[in-house]
Amino acid sequence: MFDLESIVRKNIQVLKPYSSARTEFKGKATVFLDANESPFEHELSLNRYPDPLQWKLKRKLSKIKGVKPEQIFLGNGSDEAIDLIIRIFCEPGEDAVQIFPPTYGMYQVSADINHVMTIKTNLTADFELPESIAWPKVSFICSPNNPTGRLISRDRIMELTNQAGGIIVVDEAYIDFCQEKTILTWLDEMPNLIVLQTFSKAWGLAGARLGVAYASQEIIELMNKVKPPYNVNELTIQKGLEALSKVDQVKERIAYLIKQRTFLSEELAHISIIKKVYPSDANFILIQVDDAKGLYQKLLDQGIVVRDRSGMINLENCLRITVGTKEENKRLLKAIKNIE
Ligand SMILES: *Cc1c(COP(=O)(O)O)cnc(C)c1O
């Protein structure tokens, strides 16, 4: 059975977090002489430290996602959340995390940086979770998965999460591009589930660095305790708020990209040097060709950069192509047909 306290590192359990001026002050004031800031007003309030817990942004996100503000962590990209999760639970040189390759590279890099071992349990040939898995303190499941583009069966994720004595992280960076709904609704019944989402893809804010983790209030409190006090800057908070007030535009753009994904997949399938076009639940398409390195270079010669994923397990000669605008996709197709 899952017992949060028993899997948190001891030093984190006893950690007394840094208390910032903005955290300690509660009440109403008009003169702020507590944080050694510059008193000269800046048009974007940048002379002041930002809210360390970003409550305004969390409240707005909370309404859209149907999750309590206290169950939301905001970070400097989801990559910050991945690092924090590993640091909270995994003892360096002792514990391990589990990943399911081929998958997103940051889980392993983050584990390596923290001197935490990585157990690699490969996905099956059709990119599903295998029968036999390990049960470490933390497992990362990416669904829809990068770079395969496929959703992982929800039933299997549910089964696994219910059985696990450790944390199951489900990375939903691409959830907006697929038919299946988010599993955020499971949080109430699954104390060991952490769901990651991001403003970097469908929300169009990769440059602002804003990632989200949803989990039990207890897990979020641990993440807040360990994070740098002002991990999300004021500009990013403002841009995040702005994005959340344009939900309709985001939905339109998602619909546009899904349409382009269908168009691009169909066109790619007709090109003879492309052996396989994998179905996609994300904003990118995985293809298998005869010579991935060659095609990659020839596309680059025409000014088009895609991602060579052929070094990864079960992805021999595979390229990952992000779905772009209609014009960009047409340029890509023209370039590949030239090469053909
Ligand atoms: C792009 C991506 C992210 C987003 O990372 P950020 O740090 O939020 O930009 C997270 N997970 C996966 C699988 C991704 O592909």
XYZ file of C-alpha atoms and ligand atoms in Angstrom:
355
model
C 0.000 0.000 0.000
C 1.067 3.560 -0.650
C 2.392 5.474 2.332
C 3.725 8.904 1.396
C 5.799 9.484 4.498
C 7.678 6.219 4.154
C 9.027 7.077 0.702
C 10.053 10.721 1.233
C 13.785 11.218 1.822
C 14.477 11.834 5.512
C 16.379 15.097 4.918
C 13.398 16.442 2.978
C 10.960 15.398 5.701
C 12.868 17.390 8.292
C 13.801 20.246 5.952
C 12.963 23.713 7.182
C 12.344 25.624 3.954
C 13.640 29.106 3.215
C 11.128 31.675 4.327
C 11.027 34.677 2.039
C 9.850 38.175 2.932
C 6.761 37.632 0.801
C 5.954 34.351 2.563
C 6.306 35.750 6.062
C 4.228 38.838 5.542
C 0.502 38.322 5.930
C -1.979 41.145 6.189
C -2.512 44.476 4.455
C 0.230 47.014 3.783
C 0.897 49.858 1.415
C 4.529 50.496 2.241
C 6.799 47.541 1.531
C 10.150 47.836 3.244
C 10.641 44.144 3.928
C 12.434 42.708 0.911
C 15.190 45.167 -0.024
C 13.509 45.801 -3.358
C 13.824 48.991 -5.353
C 10.973 51.361 -4.428
C 10.809 52.853 -7.934
C 7.756 51.534 -9.685
C 8.128 49.518 -12.841
C 5.334 49.335 -15.417
C 5.117 45.539 -15.018
C 5.739 45.590 -11.232
C 9.128 44.056 -11.872
C 10.693 46.047 -9.062
C 8.848 43.680 -6.688
C 9.488 39.997 -6.038
C 6.800 37.755 -7.508
C 4.331 35.715 -5.446
C 6.372 32.623 -4.470
C 3.297 30.405 -4.741
C 1.705 32.115 -7.776
C -1.795 31.997 -6.246
C -3.503 34.199 -8.834
C -2.361 31.992 -11.690
C -3.170 28.814 -9.764
C -6.700 30.019 -8.982
C -7.360 30.738 -12.634
C -5.892 27.400 -13.715
C -7.862 25.686 -10.967
C -11.162 26.894 -12.462
C -10.253 25.672 -15.941
C -8.892 22.295 -14.839
C -11.271 21.518 -11.968
C -8.420 20.876 -9.513
C -7.971 22.737 -6.197
C -5.310 25.497 -6.240
C -3.581 23.688 -3.368
C -3.151 20.670 -5.642
C -1.201 22.643 -8.234
C 2.550 23.188 -8.463
C 3.930 25.654 -11.013
C 7.524 25.433 -12.095
C 10.200 26.667 -14.445
C 8.956 24.240 -17.100
C 7.846 20.675 -16.333
C 11.529 19.908 -16.270
C 11.726 21.598 -12.862
C 8.894 19.401 -11.584
C 10.649 16.263 -12.859
C 13.835 17.219 -11.021
C 11.975 18.064 -7.790
C 10.068 14.773 -7.797
C 13.305 12.814 -8.092
C 14.986 14.888 -5.379
C 12.099 14.572 -2.927
C 11.815 10.797 -3.112
C 15.064 9.292 -4.345
C 18.161 8.943 -2.186
C 21.261 9.567 -4.349
C 23.334 6.438 -4.920
C 20.586 4.297 -3.465
C 17.167 4.645 -5.088
C 16.022 4.280 -8.683
C 13.363 5.645 -11.000
C 11.656 3.633 -13.731
C 11.196 4.865 -17.288
C 9.600 3.209 -20.314
C 11.807 3.749 -23.398
C 11.625 5.005 -26.007
C 10.481 8.086 -24.116
C 11.255 11.691 -23.150
C 14.942 12.157 -22.369
C 14.715 14.443 -19.336
C 13.614 11.752 -16.874
C 16.933 9.927 -17.229
C 19.040 13.113 -17.400
C 17.408 14.408 -14.230
C 17.978 11.056 -12.507
C 21.617 11.025 -13.656
C 22.194 14.547 -12.328
C 20.786 13.482 -8.973
C 22.895 10.285 -8.966
C 19.733 8.195 -9.001
C 19.653 4.977 -11.049
C 17.285 4.490 -13.956
C 15.503 1.193 -14.500
C 14.618 0.961 -18.189
C 11.541 -1.137 -18.829
C 11.041 -0.968 -22.590
C 7.633 -0.376 -24.108
C 6.296 -3.237 -26.237
C 6.671 -3.124 -30.042
C 3.293 -1.391 -30.306
C 4.410 1.165 -27.692
C 2.331 -0.097 -24.782
C 3.402 -0.759 -21.179
C 4.898 -4.246 -20.866
C 3.485 -6.986 -18.619
C 6.447 -7.197 -16.311
C 7.572 -3.991 -14.648
C 9.642 -2.873 -11.653
C 8.305 -1.134 -8.530
C 10.735 1.604 -7.537
C 9.818 4.759 -5.612
C 9.105 6.743 -8.798
C 7.981 5.713 -12.306
C 7.559 8.077 -15.249
C 4.885 7.296 -17.853
C 4.590 9.696 -20.763
C 1.167 9.659 -22.434
C 0.809 10.621 -25.249
C 4.415 9.496 -25.377
C 7.284 11.475 -26.844
C 8.712 10.521 -29.357
C 6.297 7.740 -30.365
C 3.256 10.030 -30.356
C 1.025 7.292 -28.943
C -1.246 7.273 -25.926
C -0.548 4.585 -23.341
C -3.611 2.507 -22.398
C -5.457 4.245 -19.569
C -6.571 0.946 -18.084
C -2.959 -0.166 -17.687
C -1.945 3.163 -16.135
C -4.834 2.878 -13.686
C -3.990 -0.709 -12.805
C -0.347 0.142 -12.282
C -1.062 3.224 -10.198
C -3.474 1.304 -7.983
C -0.900 -1.417 -7.370
C 2.155 0.778 -6.889
C 3.670 1.487 -3.504
C 5.574 4.342 -5.140
C 4.812 7.481 -7.083
C 3.464 7.223 -10.640
C 4.150 10.338 -12.695
C 2.007 10.640 -15.813
C 3.404 13.259 -18.187
C 0.538 14.741 -20.197
C 2.566 17.357 -22.107
C 0.643 16.463 -25.293
C -2.785 15.683 -23.825
C -4.460 18.616 -25.628
C -3.798 17.024 -29.008
C -5.510 13.676 -28.402
C -9.046 12.311 -28.208
C -8.589 10.820 -24.770
C -9.301 13.014 -21.744
C -6.776 13.949 -19.065
C -6.550 11.689 -16.008
C -6.635 14.687 -13.632
C -9.977 13.388 -12.319
C -8.178 10.381 -10.848
C -6.253 12.521 -8.368
C -8.963 12.340 -5.709
C -8.666 8.571 -5.497
C -4.981 8.122 -6.204
C -2.663 9.612 -3.566
C 0.432 8.361 -5.421
C -0.399 9.985 -8.776
C 1.350 13.081 -10.128
C 0.133 14.481 -13.452
C 2.449 16.784 -15.400
C 1.228 19.299 -17.955
C 2.919 22.286 -19.548
C 2.328 25.664 -21.168
C 5.092 24.831 -23.677
C 3.098 22.988 -26.336
C -0.587 23.655 -27.012
C -0.518 26.843 -24.916
C 2.296 28.275 -27.010
C 4.565 29.497 -24.194
C 7.697 27.339 -24.508
C 9.846 30.450 -24.180
C 8.187 31.558 -20.943
C 9.026 28.268 -19.124
C 5.873 27.333 -17.262
C 5.205 23.749 -16.264
C 2.480 22.313 -14.049
C 2.281 19.376 -11.669
C -1.053 18.250 -10.205
C -1.083 15.939 -7.196
C -2.375 15.524 -3.633
C -2.021 18.561 -1.416
C 0.620 16.664 0.614
C 2.830 16.037 -2.413
C 2.421 19.623 -3.627
C 3.476 20.883 -0.187
C 6.672 18.836 -0.463
C 7.382 20.309 -3.892
C 6.796 23.830 -2.584
C 9.163 23.171 0.294
C 12.027 22.112 -1.981
C 11.615 24.525 -4.906
C 13.615 27.766 -5.170
C 11.497 30.497 -3.509
C 10.826 32.507 -6.684
C 10.968 29.713 -9.258
C 8.393 31.299 -11.611
C 9.156 34.895 -12.529
C 6.632 37.746 -12.714
C 6.752 38.047 -16.523
C 5.923 34.381 -16.888
C 3.089 34.654 -14.347
C 1.607 37.535 -16.350
C 1.942 35.706 -19.658
C 0.417 32.587 -18.109
C -2.605 34.586 -16.920
C -2.932 36.122 -20.360
C -2.853 32.689 -22.025
C -5.547 31.358 -19.684
C -7.863 34.179 -20.709
C -7.594 33.086 -24.346
C -8.833 29.523 -24.049
C -10.863 29.815 -27.250
C -7.833 30.802 -29.282
C -5.864 27.893 -27.873
C -8.687 25.507 -28.767
C -8.783 26.873 -32.305
C -5.053 26.387 -32.691
C -5.248 22.839 -31.374
C -7.985 22.061 -33.916
C -5.856 23.602 -36.667
C -2.826 21.502 -35.732
C -4.851 18.300 -35.492
C -6.181 18.948 -38.991
C -2.666 19.594 -40.234
C -1.502 16.411 -38.512
C -4.038 14.388 -40.491
C -3.076 16.142 -43.721
C 0.641 15.665 -43.122
C 0.264 12.003 -42.104
C -1.709 11.201 -45.239
C 0.717 12.999 -47.522
C 3.772 11.439 -45.883
C 2.271 7.987 -46.305
C 2.323 8.451 -50.099
C 6.052 9.118 -50.273
C 8.052 6.051 -51.305
C 11.170 6.722 -49.202
C 8.982 6.745 -46.092
C 8.405 3.185 -44.925
C 6.082 3.896 -42.065
C 4.044 6.775 -40.683
C 3.087 6.070 -37.080
C -0.342 7.206 -35.908
C -0.088 10.244 -33.622
C -1.988 11.555 -30.607
C 0.355 14.547 -30.311
C 1.551 17.577 -32.294
C 4.293 15.595 -34.020
C 4.557 12.595 -36.307
C 7.042 9.751 -36.103
C 8.148 8.283 -39.426
C 10.442 5.431 -40.365
C 12.607 5.775 -43.457
C 15.431 3.836 -45.161
C 18.156 6.204 -44.077
C 17.226 8.572 -41.264
C 20.601 10.301 -41.037
C 20.688 10.890 -44.799
C 17.163 12.306 -44.943
C 17.794 14.448 -41.871
C 20.865 15.993 -43.530
C 19.183 16.523 -46.895
C 16.256 18.284 -45.227
C 18.670 20.427 -43.292
C 20.389 21.363 -46.562
C 17.020 22.804 -47.579
C 16.695 24.697 -44.309
C 14.295 22.323 -42.572
C 15.176 20.794 -39.243
C 13.440 17.717 -37.853
C 14.492 15.462 -34.968
C 16.512 12.314 -35.580
C 15.325 9.723 -33.059
C 16.980 6.728 -34.735
C 19.370 6.166 -31.831
C 16.531 5.170 -29.504
C 15.378 1.661 -28.705
C 12.845 0.269 -31.242
C 13.112 3.455 -33.328
C 15.628 2.438 -35.956
C 15.734 4.991 -38.789
C 12.983 7.068 -37.235
C 12.542 10.832 -37.516
C 10.179 12.927 -35.435
C 8.499 15.779 -37.249
C 6.639 18.552 -35.438
C 3.378 19.625 -37.085
C 3.834 23.224 -38.208
C 1.677 25.755 -40.007
C 0.045 24.770 -43.279
C 2.792 26.597 -45.184
C 5.581 24.962 -43.199
C 4.103 21.504 -43.683
C 3.810 22.077 -47.430
C 7.436 23.171 -47.550
C 8.452 20.025 -45.733
C 6.488 17.811 -48.131
C 7.966 19.572 -51.143
C 11.463 19.137 -49.754
C 10.970 15.403 -49.098
C 9.498 14.924 -52.592
C 12.566 16.675 -54.052
C 14.801 14.251 -52.195
C 12.678 11.318 -53.335
C 7.998 19.154 -24.262
C 7.796 18.203 -23.149
C 7.653 18.654 -21.852
C 7.659 20.112 -21.533
O 8.726 20.487 -20.825
P 8.779 22.013 -20.333
O 9.938 21.981 -19.418
O 7.482 22.286 -19.644
O 8.954 22.862 -21.542
C 7.422 17.750 -20.846
N 7.337 16.437 -21.106
C 7.467 15.966 -22.360
C 7.313 14.524 -22.616
C 7.723 16.822 -23.410
O 7.854 16.329 -24.647
